[in-house]
XYZ file of C-alpha atoms in Angstrom:
654
model
C 107.450 169.037 76.621
C 105.231 166.484 74.917
C 101.513 167.179 75.032
C 99.525 164.770 77.196
C 102.513 162.567 78.120
C 101.510 158.966 78.748
C 101.309 157.271 82.121
C 102.926 153.898 81.476
C 103.134 150.777 83.590
C 106.618 149.523 84.482
C 106.033 146.633 82.105
C 105.396 149.082 79.242
C 108.281 151.337 80.293
C 110.734 148.505 79.596
C 108.934 146.819 76.688
C 110.864 147.265 73.418
C 112.735 150.170 75.016
C 116.215 151.452 74.287
C 117.394 153.888 76.970
C 120.746 155.608 77.281
C 122.112 157.538 80.282
C 123.999 160.601 78.936
C 127.523 161.315 80.112
C 126.523 164.560 81.879
C 124.310 162.557 84.249
C 125.925 161.476 87.495
C 126.756 157.813 87.953
C 124.337 155.461 89.631
C 124.478 156.379 93.315
C 121.461 155.046 95.200
C 122.271 153.646 98.633
C 120.485 151.353 101.073
C 118.333 154.296 102.217
C 116.809 154.984 98.797
C 116.594 151.331 97.725
C 114.879 150.066 100.880
C 112.567 153.092 100.830
C 111.495 152.148 97.281
C 110.966 148.505 98.256
C 108.926 149.361 101.338
C 106.881 151.938 99.402
C 106.030 149.402 96.698
C 105.129 146.679 99.203
C 103.048 149.118 101.226
C 101.096 150.195 98.162
C 100.679 146.645 96.877
C 99.158 145.665 100.221
C 97.014 148.736 100.958
C 95.895 149.680 97.447
C 96.254 146.541 95.353
C 93.497 147.571 92.937
C 94.700 151.147 92.510
C 97.511 152.497 90.380
C 100.597 153.863 92.105
C 102.337 156.866 90.562
C 106.074 156.432 91.044
C 107.263 159.641 89.412
C 108.375 161.082 86.077
C 110.754 159.785 83.434
C 111.970 162.600 81.186
C 113.581 161.507 77.918
C 114.945 162.973 74.701
C 114.509 161.142 71.406
C 117.966 160.534 69.963
C 119.234 158.851 66.849
C 118.230 155.264 66.009
C 115.256 155.515 68.395
C 117.569 155.729 71.409
C 115.869 157.555 74.281
C 118.259 159.638 76.369
C 117.199 159.758 80.020
C 117.215 163.376 81.180
C 115.566 162.819 84.570
C 114.722 159.669 86.489
C 117.795 157.562 85.751
C 118.444 156.555 89.376
C 114.934 155.166 89.741
C 115.000 153.570 86.267
C 118.308 151.812 86.962
C 117.020 150.514 90.300
C 113.868 149.163 88.632
C 116.039 147.403 86.030
C 118.049 145.716 88.826
C 114.858 144.859 90.747
C 113.274 143.197 87.704
C 116.483 141.275 87.039
C 116.462 139.984 90.620
C 112.816 138.898 90.374
C 113.616 136.911 87.260
C 116.489 135.165 89.076
C 114.547 134.159 92.176
C 113.765 130.462 91.961
C 110.446 131.040 93.726
C 109.330 133.549 91.097
C 107.534 132.760 87.843
C 108.523 136.121 86.349
C 110.648 136.171 83.215
C 112.352 139.280 81.886
C 110.532 140.695 78.863
C 113.385 142.965 77.770
C 116.982 142.541 76.616
C 120.042 143.365 78.691
C 120.827 146.372 76.472
C 117.468 148.017 77.190
C 119.426 150.365 79.470
C 122.947 151.526 78.580
C 125.337 154.167 79.888
C 126.961 156.572 77.439
C 130.787 156.306 77.600
C 130.719 154.178 80.774
C 131.716 150.637 79.798
C 132.073 149.515 83.440
C 128.459 150.467 84.164
C 127.255 148.730 81.008
C 129.103 145.504 81.845
C 127.830 145.672 85.444
C 124.195 145.833 84.339
C 124.815 143.073 81.813
C 126.276 140.883 84.575
C 123.271 141.613 86.804
C 120.939 140.746 83.940
C 122.618 137.349 83.504
C 123.030 136.757 87.282
C 126.811 136.813 87.162
C 127.334 138.793 90.352
C 131.035 138.029 90.598
C 131.471 139.949 87.339
C 129.735 143.101 88.625
C 132.505 145.664 89.037
C 130.403 148.719 89.886
C 130.004 148.832 93.713
C 126.725 150.779 93.765
C 125.012 148.498 91.236
C 126.246 145.355 92.987
C 125.209 146.729 96.385
C 121.690 147.487 95.137
C 121.228 143.938 93.883
C 122.343 142.554 97.254
C 120.154 145.009 99.181
C 117.153 143.803 97.166
C 118.147 140.174 97.635
C 118.635 140.530 101.386
C 115.598 142.686 102.196
C 112.760 142.089 99.744
C 111.492 138.866 101.283
C 111.421 140.552 104.678
C 109.173 143.258 103.255
C 106.928 140.562 101.803
C 106.572 139.168 105.306
C 106.239 142.625 106.861
C 103.348 143.609 104.613
C 101.848 140.120 104.264
C 102.042 139.924 100.476
C 103.366 137.220 98.174
C 106.107 137.655 95.613
C 103.540 137.044 92.873
C 101.301 139.839 94.194
C 104.246 142.194 94.464
C 105.522 141.429 90.962
C 102.067 141.838 89.432
C 101.574 145.173 91.195
C 105.031 146.394 90.179
C 104.589 145.495 86.510
C 100.956 146.444 85.966
C 99.834 148.935 88.609
C 102.998 150.976 89.179
C 103.176 153.891 86.738
C 105.714 156.397 85.470
C 104.834 159.567 83.573
C 106.990 159.419 80.446
C 107.722 162.932 79.189
C 109.557 163.687 75.940
C 111.361 167.042 75.655
C 110.965 169.010 72.388
C 113.558 168.581 69.622
C 116.607 170.898 69.724
C 116.320 171.357 73.495
C 119.566 172.382 75.214
C 119.734 169.232 77.326
C 122.507 170.335 79.666
C 120.655 173.562 80.451
C 117.382 171.669 80.844
C 119.024 169.236 83.255
C 120.433 172.075 85.371
C 117.014 173.759 85.576
C 115.375 170.533 86.711
C 117.863 170.179 89.550
C 117.311 173.696 90.951
C 113.593 174.067 90.337
C 111.526 174.611 93.480
C 109.093 171.991 94.722
C 105.351 172.290 94.939
C 103.616 172.814 98.266
C 104.337 169.772 100.413
C 101.638 167.652 102.003
C 102.498 168.659 105.555
C 102.114 172.331 104.575
C 98.648 171.562 103.209
C 97.830 169.728 106.437
C 98.945 172.677 108.557
C 96.651 174.998 106.631
C 93.702 172.657 107.116
C 94.239 172.222 110.843
C 94.688 175.951 111.391
C 91.436 176.426 109.486
C 89.672 174.609 112.328
C 90.875 177.423 114.619
C 89.661 180.385 112.556
C 87.488 181.592 115.450
C 90.319 181.247 117.985
C 93.098 183.742 117.090
C 95.267 183.025 120.140
C 95.047 179.285 119.576
C 95.939 179.775 115.914
C 99.005 181.747 116.910
C 100.100 179.041 119.352
C 99.420 176.311 116.784
C 101.547 178.065 114.173
C 104.408 178.571 116.634
C 104.373 174.948 117.816
C 104.120 173.582 114.266
C 107.056 175.648 113.002
C 109.101 174.750 116.079
C 108.418 171.021 115.699
C 108.964 170.889 111.934
C 112.767 171.147 112.195
C 113.500 167.621 113.381
C 117.232 168.264 113.754
C 116.845 171.130 116.259
C 115.456 171.061 119.771
C 111.973 172.531 120.087
C 112.829 174.958 122.918
C 115.064 176.932 120.560
C 112.093 178.353 118.680
C 110.570 180.077 121.709
C 111.788 183.480 122.865
C 114.446 183.702 125.546
C 114.823 187.089 127.193
C 117.028 187.466 130.243
C 116.007 189.654 133.146
C 112.262 189.687 132.473
C 110.337 186.463 132.918
C 107.105 188.099 131.751
C 108.484 188.083 128.200
C 110.338 184.756 128.392
C 108.056 182.237 126.649
C 110.765 179.568 126.696
C 111.091 179.671 130.463
C 107.319 179.931 130.989
C 106.653 176.848 128.850
C 109.723 174.677 129.480
C 110.635 175.567 133.062
C 113.717 176.921 134.815
C 116.197 174.751 132.883
C 114.137 174.069 129.766
C 113.428 170.450 130.651
C 109.768 170.238 131.645
C 106.534 170.961 129.799
C 102.992 172.047 130.740
C 100.650 169.314 131.935
C 97.842 170.104 129.467
C 96.833 172.294 126.531
C 95.167 174.937 128.686
C 98.329 175.362 130.744
C 100.402 175.623 127.549
C 98.080 178.240 126.046
C 98.062 180.309 129.230
C 101.860 180.329 129.423
C 102.154 181.270 125.761
C 99.522 184.029 125.817
C 100.958 185.660 128.930
C 104.237 186.438 127.183
C 102.525 187.573 123.978
C 100.330 190.054 125.853
C 103.436 191.747 127.260
C 104.804 192.196 123.748
C 101.572 193.687 122.494
C 101.283 196.143 125.387
C 104.875 197.305 125.092
C 104.929 197.676 121.347
C 101.366 198.990 120.850
C 101.325 197.716 117.331
C 98.640 196.172 115.179
C 101.154 193.588 113.950
C 100.596 190.084 115.246
C 102.767 189.115 118.183
C 103.907 186.081 116.152
C 105.487 188.331 113.552
C 107.157 190.343 116.292
C 108.642 187.196 117.763
C 109.926 186.096 114.372
C 111.449 189.533 113.725
C 112.977 189.863 117.200
C 116.762 189.694 117.507
C 116.213 187.736 120.674
C 114.717 184.769 118.835
C 116.505 181.697 120.120
C 118.121 180.441 116.929
C 120.189 183.627 116.778
C 121.767 183.025 120.181
C 125.070 181.220 120.474
C 125.001 177.812 122.078
C 127.819 176.825 124.398
C 128.003 173.683 122.216
C 127.779 175.569 118.926
C 130.119 173.127 117.197
C 127.497 170.373 117.596
C 124.357 172.334 116.742
C 124.349 171.714 112.993
C 125.800 168.184 113.198
C 122.833 166.377 114.739
C 120.541 164.295 112.535
C 117.143 162.921 113.554
C 116.102 159.307 112.930
C 112.813 160.356 111.278
C 111.460 163.167 109.107
C 108.651 165.578 109.978
C 105.797 164.193 107.793
C 106.237 160.705 109.252
C 106.599 162.151 112.739
C 103.182 163.791 112.321
C 101.636 160.385 111.664
C 103.202 158.970 114.813
C 101.741 161.851 116.811
C 98.300 161.220 115.311
C 98.423 157.453 115.900
C 99.499 157.869 119.522
C 97.174 160.748 120.386
C 94.164 158.913 119.006
C 95.354 155.519 120.282
C 94.373 154.382 116.811
C 96.052 151.208 115.585
C 94.695 151.737 112.074
C 96.668 154.918 111.308
C 99.186 153.974 108.587
C 102.722 155.218 109.286
C 103.438 156.156 105.682
C 103.903 159.817 104.763
C 102.597 159.240 101.241
C 99.220 158.804 102.956
C 99.625 161.807 105.257
C 96.536 163.766 104.213
C 94.386 160.667 103.851
C 95.236 159.388 107.334
C 94.424 162.717 108.971
C 91.194 163.072 107.000
C 90.058 159.669 108.216
C 90.383 160.975 111.770
C 89.286 164.616 111.781
C 86.391 164.144 109.338
C 84.621 162.171 112.060
C 85.257 164.643 114.868
C 82.210 166.568 116.090
C 84.493 169.365 117.347
C 87.346 169.858 114.905
C 88.679 172.887 116.776
C 89.208 170.693 119.839
C 91.005 168.142 117.669
C 93.375 170.859 116.400
C 94.061 172.081 119.954
C 94.676 168.552 121.204
C 97.013 167.911 118.301
C 98.896 171.145 119.022
C 99.628 169.997 122.569
C 100.451 166.427 121.498
C 102.839 167.741 118.849
C 104.711 169.915 121.340
C 104.827 167.169 123.960
C 106.010 164.437 121.599
C 108.611 166.627 119.891
C 109.933 167.570 123.335
C 110.055 163.892 124.363
C 111.666 162.984 121.043
C 114.366 165.636 121.496
C 115.180 164.482 125.011
C 114.737 160.702 124.959
C 115.356 159.487 121.385
C 118.813 159.054 119.871
C 120.334 161.307 117.243
C 123.343 160.825 115.018
C 126.266 163.179 115.574
C 128.437 163.836 112.530
C 132.091 164.065 113.572
C 133.525 164.433 110.080
C 135.500 161.218 109.649
C 133.164 159.342 111.976
C 129.693 159.443 113.510
C 128.291 158.437 116.875
C 124.884 157.956 118.446
C 124.037 160.414 121.186
C 121.231 160.888 123.716
C 121.407 164.504 124.843
C 119.118 166.986 126.466
C 119.496 170.739 126.251
C 119.961 172.604 129.507
C 118.817 176.225 129.246
C 120.185 179.074 131.349
C 118.386 182.377 131.675
C 121.044 184.533 133.310
C 122.616 187.311 131.314
C 125.609 186.092 129.326
C 124.544 182.451 129.615
C 123.044 180.216 126.952
C 122.031 176.590 126.521
C 124.288 173.575 126.421
C 124.056 169.825 125.822
C 124.527 167.072 128.374
C 123.642 163.400 128.588
C 119.925 162.948 129.178
C 120.692 160.529 131.993
C 123.794 161.041 134.095
C 125.870 158.143 135.382
C 126.849 159.186 138.876
C 128.497 156.598 141.145
C 129.473 154.278 138.274
C 133.084 153.415 137.618
C 132.618 152.263 134.039
C 131.257 154.898 131.662
C 130.203 152.152 129.229
C 127.860 150.769 131.869
C 125.652 153.807 132.421
C 121.948 154.089 131.751
C 122.357 156.677 129.011
C 124.624 154.443 126.965
C 122.377 151.429 127.448
C 119.425 153.351 126.027
C 121.598 154.484 123.109
C 122.550 150.878 122.380
C 118.958 149.664 122.540
C 117.553 152.402 120.316
C 120.390 152.277 117.775
C 119.935 148.480 117.621
C 116.297 149.047 116.636
C 117.035 151.891 114.241
C 119.696 150.146 112.156
C 117.474 147.049 112.006
C 114.522 149.044 110.634
C 116.119 152.057 108.893
C 113.273 153.105 106.575
C 111.329 156.221 107.486
C 107.900 154.687 107.042
C 106.358 152.093 109.366
C 109.050 152.695 111.986
C 107.330 150.571 114.635
C 110.075 150.643 117.267
C 109.928 154.435 117.175
C 106.143 154.405 117.446
C 106.372 152.094 120.449
C 109.015 154.212 122.181
C 107.126 157.474 121.652
C 103.853 155.825 122.707
C 105.417 154.755 126.003
C 107.049 158.140 126.610
C 103.801 159.993 125.867
C 101.736 157.881 128.243
C 104.239 157.389 131.071
C 106.140 160.659 131.425
C 105.135 163.370 133.888
C 105.585 166.921 132.583
C 108.055 165.547 130.044
C 110.145 163.628 132.561
C 110.682 159.864 132.796
C 113.230 157.871 134.795
C 116.009 155.962 133.058
C 115.045 152.657 134.686
C 111.496 152.979 133.366
C 112.630 153.638 129.798
C 115.265 150.887 129.862
C 112.763 148.336 131.145
C 110.329 149.202 128.342
C 112.960 149.039 125.586
C 114.254 145.707 126.891
C 110.729 144.261 126.897
C 110.152 145.642 123.412
C 113.374 143.967 122.281
C 112.068 140.626 123.585
C 108.603 141.096 122.062
C 109.986 141.975 118.620
C 112.091 138.822 118.744
C 109.758 136.232 120.262
C 106.417 137.481 118.875
C 107.686 138.269 115.359
C 109.615 135.043 114.717
C 106.921 132.428 114.986
C 105.609 130.698 111.881
C 104.368 133.371 109.458
C 100.709 132.779 110.358
C 101.360 133.108 114.085
C 103.479 136.275 114.140
C 101.816 139.057 116.096
C 101.167 142.381 114.358
C 103.291 145.264 115.574
C 100.169 147.172 116.632
C 99.114 144.258 118.805
C 102.538 144.180 120.452
C 102.560 147.933 121.062
C 98.954 148.919 121.770
C 97.414 145.736 123.156
C 100.297 143.968 124.866
C 102.260 147.050 125.995
C 105.448 145.370 124.712
C 105.074 142.282 126.911
C 106.094 139.250 124.853
C 103.388 136.593 124.546
C 105.840 133.906 123.416
C 109.083 132.687 124.954
C 110.339 130.577 122.066
C 110.787 131.121 118.332
C 110.337 128.934 115.281
C 113.292 126.622 114.629
C 112.997 127.550 110.951
C 114.679 130.923 111.522
C 118.025 129.254 112.192
C 118.384 127.953 108.622
C 117.294 130.909 106.488
C 120.707 131.842 105.135
C 120.784 135.325 103.620
C 117.055 135.734 104.352
C 117.733 135.912 108.096
C 116.370 139.162 109.507
C 118.866 141.900 110.287
C 117.164 142.455 113.644
C 118.182 138.994 114.865
C 121.869 139.778 114.318
C 121.554 143.213 115.901
C 119.678 141.867 118.927
C 122.441 139.319 119.357
C 125.160 141.971 119.179
C 123.310 144.048 121.764
C 123.060 141.084 124.150
C 126.740 140.222 123.697
C 127.574 143.865 124.456
C 125.274 143.800 127.480
C 126.693 140.621 128.977
C 130.222 141.893 128.353
C 129.746 145.181 130.203
C 127.897 144.177 133.382
C 128.526 141.881 136.294
C 126.508 138.766 135.543
C 126.571 135.111 136.470
C 125.725 134.005 132.932
C 127.713 134.397 129.723
C 130.784 135.807 131.434
C 133.793 136.999 129.426
C 132.105 136.693 126.050
C 134.234 139.464 124.639
C 136.810 141.862 126.057
C 135.542 144.991 127.750
C 137.669 147.085 125.365
C 135.977 145.514 122.341
C 132.583 146.131 123.911
C 133.411 149.774 124.647
C 134.471 150.375 121.044
C 131.376 148.805 119.513
C 128.495 150.847 118.174
C 125.710 149.903 115.798
C 126.102 150.831 112.145
C 123.974 150.333 109.063
C 124.809 146.777 108.038
C 122.567 145.121 105.494
C 124.500 142.240 103.958
C 123.978 138.777 105.451
C 126.989 136.748 104.419
C 128.313 133.218 104.879
C 131.499 132.946 106.944
C 132.369 129.745 105.116
C 131.399 130.901 101.589
C 128.740 129.340 99.412
C 131.146 129.254 96.472
C 134.704 128.893 97.827
C 137.418 130.280 95.611
C 139.283 126.973 95.583
C 136.188 124.755 95.397
C 136.496 123.344 98.944
C 133.438 121.632 100.366
C 132.106 122.963 103.694
C 133.005 120.773 106.701
C 129.362 120.757 107.859
C 125.975 119.920 106.358
C 124.002 123.185 106.426
C 125.938 126.126 105.058
C 122.869 128.351 105.620
C 122.764 127.708 109.363
C 122.764 130.715 111.669
C 126.153 129.869 113.150
C 127.804 130.314 109.737
C 126.169 133.692 109.088
C 127.249 137.230 109.847
C 125.780 140.659 109.203
C 128.255 143.083 107.671
C 128.261 146.360 105.768
C 128.115 146.533 101.989
C 131.613 148.007 102.029
C 133.073 145.070 103.935
C 131.049 142.618 101.859
C 132.664 143.920 98.680
C 136.068 142.923 100.136
C 135.159 139.559 101.636
C 134.866 137.722 98.309
C 134.783 133.915 98.408
C 137.783 133.318 100.644
C 137.730 130.654 103.342
C 137.426 131.884 106.971
C 141.167 131.538 107.618
C 142.004 133.657 104.556
C 139.351 136.215 105.478
C 140.893 136.584 108.910
C 144.394 136.945 107.488
C 143.356 139.468 104.837
C 140.685 141.566 106.504
C 140.670 141.188 110.286
C 142.675 143.694 112.302
C 142.411 143.012 116.058
C 142.756 146.721 116.914
C 139.999 147.864 114.525
C 136.672 149.024 115.907
C 134.437 145.922 115.794
C 131.652 145.982 113.220
C 129.896 142.924 114.674
C 130.393 141.296 118.062
C 129.127 137.964 116.708
C 131.838 138.147 114.086
C 134.460 138.931 116.744
C 133.589 135.568 118.290
C 133.732 133.889 114.877
C 137.223 135.279 114.205
C 138.468 133.361 117.258
C 137.814 130.060 115.446
C 138.414 131.213 111.873
C 141.622 129.163 111.589
C 139.668 125.995 112.317
C 136.074 126.652 111.241
C 134.880 123.050 111.433
C 131.609 121.372 112.361
C 132.467 121.183 116.072
C 133.368 124.863 116.429
C 130.434 125.914 114.284
C 127.985 123.905 116.376
C 129.435 125.243 119.614
C 129.232 128.835 118.346
C 125.677 128.474 117.049
C 124.436 126.849 120.257
C 125.836 129.714 122.343
C 124.432 132.385 120.015
C 120.932 130.868 120.075
C 121.100 130.502 123.851
C 121.943 134.202 124.180
C 119.204 135.236 121.747
C 116.625 133.233 123.705
C 117.466 134.965 126.982
C 114.824 137.387 128.265
C 114.821 140.592 130.268
C 114.029 139.954 133.896
C 114.233 143.496 135.251
């Protein structure tokens, strides 16, 4: 590798550059997850650390012939930055002009990729024939301004920070390097110690004089760190002898309650460890014995084994730790960004007079919130060809020959319609929030939900009606208090910590109904939830909006493309039959996949070519739009928009 490789700004990375992506590299493959994560990371840094440099990663290159630099590592990020800079140069509100040529980045032996980037460079999106590259441009177009608003920064501030304060380490490999072998090594090389592992070591250091507390802390931390598995599974389950059954002692007779406080948790944990030590008469720590035991829970067979490895959490462990800290400390200033994990914890525990107490409190909070998360927050279940949102609890059995199994967290006894039960309503509310705010950092809906569960559950139990009422109020607050004029929007922390999710406004700014593709995804998802709600309950208002079968088949997916039903640039040049093509009534939120098929057809042609009445609905708003697609005129548009706004402005009345 080159000695003392330079840290270069993004501006310098692209200045007079000539990069080539070798054929052995995979094609460009970033999705909405990676792109929005990059955008939110950059906006977060530009806001919080505007005077500091931000290290974005490493760009590894090999000097080729004619000064061409082959990209060995970092091509996904480099390609995304190229597309991002192209978009900034296209935005009419931006003063930024590209300072590099379209052929600054080329793909070896991939003419379609080359022409796609060239089309992006010249803002000829209709000519972009690489789906991933086209999708990234649209993701940036549809989401970047929302991040500007979210983090209260201007486009000029963002662009300046991106070009001049965001850095890449540019590393040149030595001549005659076997590049294929080097690339393979880079993809299997182990990672350095992660930040959350450093944090664990520091917090356990506060307990150096408390060996039993250290042992409990380690057990809880390891149990909580696997976000895709339920926390009970990491505590021993031994049938026939409750004195050794830490799972039953801590989580109760069916595994669905928790101790009331730290002292109760520690007592339950120690009591089972003492039995092990007495019986085994060994100097080994009881923790090691538990880990070595064949009776450790993750070796047992679940009665729902086919589902065990198919559940995916909505958040990762480092960000979850920040939520626990923010809620435990009731501290609105804790930043929910895992890049700042160590810094955020330091700013709390460095000012504690008793750091051992802080570590103990955090141990209990971590167990309690992971338990509440497992039981009351949605997961995604992978079914192979499809996925679904689930809200399951684990029921644990302690008789010989029995194991644990999954069931709905809230049962729906005495209800005729399974789509109308409390469990499904909570799933719809939480999935509405999650697909609207899919990034892992600054997941405010999740923070609000966990905050309410932590402060309002009793021994890890909360009633369905209580949780539904809170989520409905949160839905209203996110809509009414976050869609005023930009200066009057309430901060999320004010909504969650000060107002307890009670909306302070009951109207929104009229400006949000004419934003075109800049309309927030949450507004569409809230609308779809309300249409679903009114279609599946007995109500005097908004009856028969959509068929019950359509409502039953609807679930929220990750849609990020705001599109015009009557297109901005019709294929045949037709003029729209109404004045404002950007009005909310003419807009729909669809997936990138569907967007790539929609093209510039008129509504009638879209319906004929792409709408299948028996298909699972992607958007309930769009289902209503299809009904008038054959005659999408000013009258039908106005009628549709008026009804949609009326539904959006309705509030939860409990």
